[in-house]
Short mmCIF file of C-alpha atoms in Angstrom, two decimals:
data_model
loop_
_atom_site.label_atom_id
_atom_site.label_comp_id
_atom_site.label_asym_id
_atom_site.label_seq_id
_atom_site.Cartn_x
_atom_site.Cartn_y
_atom_site.Cartn_z
CA MET A 1 5.89 -17.81 -8.99
CA VAL A 2 9.34 -19.24 -8.53
CA PRO A 3 11.08 -18.29 -5.28
CA ASP A 4 14.16 -16.10 -5.57
CA LYS A 5 17.46 -17.95 -5.09
CA ASN A 6 18.14 -15.72 -2.06
CA LEU A 7 15.02 -16.88 -0.22
CA PRO A 8 15.45 -19.82 2.15
CA ASP A 9 14.14 -23.24 1.18
CA CYS A 10 11.24 -24.89 3.00
CA PRO A 11 8.86 -21.91 2.91
CA LYS A 12 6.23 -23.75 4.95
CA GLN A 13 8.66 -23.71 7.88
CA ARG A 14 9.28 -19.97 7.58
CA HIS A 15 7.18 -17.19 9.05
CA ILE A 16 7.80 -13.78 7.55
CA CYS A 17 6.62 -10.75 9.48
CA MET A 18 6.41 -7.35 7.77
CA GLU A 19 4.92 -3.97 8.52
CA ALA A 20 2.00 -2.58 6.58
CA THR A 21 3.32 0.32 4.52
CA GLY A 22 0.36 1.67 2.61
CA ILE A 23 0.37 -0.16 -0.69
CA TYR A 24 4.12 -0.76 -0.75
CA HIS A 25 4.14 -3.99 1.26
CA GLU A 26 1.44 -5.65 -0.84
CA ALA A 27 3.63 -6.83 -3.73
CA ALA A 28 6.08 -8.48 -1.33
CA ALA A 29 3.26 -10.04 0.70
CA TYR A 30 1.59 -11.48 -2.41
CA PHE A 31 4.91 -12.76 -3.79
CA LEU A 32 5.93 -14.46 -0.55
CA HIS A 33 2.44 -15.89 -0.03
CA ASP A 34 2.40 -17.27 -3.58
CA CYS A 35 5.79 -18.91 -2.88
CA GLY A 36 4.25 -20.72 0.09
CA TYR A 37 5.57 -18.63 2.97
CA ARG A 38 3.49 -17.81 6.00
CA VAL A 39 3.27 -14.02 5.95
CA SER A 40 2.07 -11.71 8.71
CA VAL A 41 1.44 -8.05 7.98
CA ILE A 42 1.43 -6.02 11.18
CA ASN A 43 0.64 -2.47 12.17
CA PRO A 44 3.87 -0.41 12.35
CA ALA A 45 2.73 1.04 15.68
CA HIS A 46 2.66 -2.47 17.16
CA SER A 47 6.23 -3.20 16.11
CA ARG A 48 7.34 0.22 17.37
CA ASP A 49 5.69 -0.45 20.75
CA PHE A 50 7.27 -3.91 20.82
CA ALA A 51 10.68 -2.37 20.09
CA LYS A 52 10.28 0.13 22.92
CA ALA A 53 9.14 -2.57 25.34
CA SER A 54 12.12 -4.71 24.29
CA GLY A 55 14.54 -1.87 24.92
CA SER A 56 15.52 -1.43 21.28
CA VAL A 57 16.74 2.13 20.87
CA HIS A 58 18.36 2.00 17.42
CA LYS A 59 16.28 2.95 14.39
CA THR A 60 18.07 1.36 11.45
CA ASP A 61 16.88 -1.09 8.82
CA LYS A 62 18.95 -3.85 10.41
CA ALA A 63 17.59 -3.11 13.90
CA ASP A 64 14.03 -2.87 12.55
CA SER A 65 14.37 -6.24 10.83
CA MET A 66 15.55 -7.81 14.07
CA VAL A 67 12.60 -6.28 15.93
CA LEU A 68 10.20 -7.70 13.33
CA ALA A 69 11.85 -11.14 13.58
CA ARG A 70 11.58 -11.11 17.40
CA TYR A 71 8.00 -9.81 17.20
CA GLY A 72 7.01 -12.62 14.83
CA ALA A 73 8.73 -15.29 16.94
CA ALA A 74 7.35 -14.05 20.26
CA LEU A 75 3.79 -13.12 19.33
CA GLN A 76 3.11 -15.37 16.33
CA PRO A 77 0.78 -12.87 14.63
CA ALA A 78 -2.00 -14.22 12.45
CA ALA A 79 -1.16 -15.18 8.90
CA TRP A 80 -2.08 -12.63 6.26
CA GLN A 81 -4.60 -13.82 3.71
CA PRO A 82 -4.78 -12.17 0.30
CA GLU A 83 -8.09 -10.74 -0.74
CA ALA A 84 -10.08 -12.55 -3.39
CA PRO A 85 -9.29 -11.29 -6.90
CA GLU A 86 -12.85 -9.99 -7.21
CA VAL A 87 -12.46 -7.90 -4.06
CA ARG A 88 -9.16 -6.46 -5.28
CA GLN A 89 -10.70 -5.64 -8.65
CA LEU A 90 -13.70 -3.96 -7.03
CA LYS A 91 -11.45 -1.89 -4.74
CA ALA A 92 -9.33 -0.83 -7.72
CA LEU A 93 -12.43 0.22 -9.67
CA ILE A 94 -13.79 2.19 -6.71
CA ALA A 95 -10.43 3.94 -6.27
CA ARG A 96 -10.41 4.81 -9.96
CA ILE A 97 -13.94 6.23 -9.82
CA GLU A 98 -13.02 8.33 -6.77
CA ALA A 99 -9.90 9.64 -8.54
CA LEU A 100 -11.95 10.61 -11.59
CA GLN A 101 -14.52 12.36 -9.40
CA THR A 102 -11.72 14.33 -7.74
CA ASP A 103 -10.24 15.23 -11.13
CA LEU A 104 -13.64 16.32 -12.42
CA GLN A 105 -14.20 18.55 -9.38
CA ARG A 106 -10.77 20.15 -9.87
CA GLU A 107 -11.54 20.91 -13.51
CA GLN A 108 -14.94 22.35 -12.59
CA ASN A 109 -13.23 24.58 -10.02
CA ARG A 110 -10.69 25.68 -12.65
CA LEU A 111 -13.49 26.50 -15.08
CA GLU A 112 -15.31 28.54 -12.45
CA LYS A 113 -12.13 30.50 -11.73
CA ALA A 114 -11.38 30.89 -15.45
CA LEU A 115 -14.81 32.39 -16.07
CA ILE A 116 -14.42 34.83 -13.19
CA VAL A 117 -10.95 36.11 -14.12
CA ARG A 118 -11.54 36.12 -17.89
CA THR A 119 -8.97 33.53 -18.80
CA PRO A 120 -8.04 33.27 -22.50
CA LEU A 121 -10.60 31.37 -24.57
CA GLU A 122 -8.09 28.61 -25.41
CA VAL A 123 -7.60 27.80 -21.73
CA GLU A 124 -11.35 27.84 -21.09
CA GLN A 125 -11.91 25.48 -24.03
CA SER A 126 -9.16 23.16 -22.80
CA ILE A 127 -10.80 22.95 -19.37
CA LYS A 128 -14.20 22.27 -20.95
CA GLN A 129 -12.67 19.49 -23.06
CA MET A 130 -11.23 17.87 -19.94
CA ILE A 131 -14.61 18.09 -18.22
CA ALA A 132 -16.29 16.51 -21.24
CA VAL A 133 -14.02 13.46 -21.21
CA THR A 134 -13.87 13.03 -17.44
#
């Protein structure tokens, strides 16, 4: 990947510290890592505790970014390493299987309810079709 024109030059001399935000930080972490930056992904509770200990009372994006910069400079958290592509693929497949299992259970529950309350035949057939393909 080509670095964005707004990113500073000399990525090897830069240490970028970001909070883990579910899946939302991952794209940025991968992009910055691929551009050669040292990236640390930290637990949001750690940065919040650091902010409190530092006396930071403002909760704005600008204040949060300053806290993360000070956290990274002071504590030098370990560099984030991306997972191997095989591990990412396996995790994605497992997540997909779990989602399908959840969907199947929901449809089975709907069918059970439909049979109890005498739902129209078209609805019952639709549910059965979803179960068949899930």
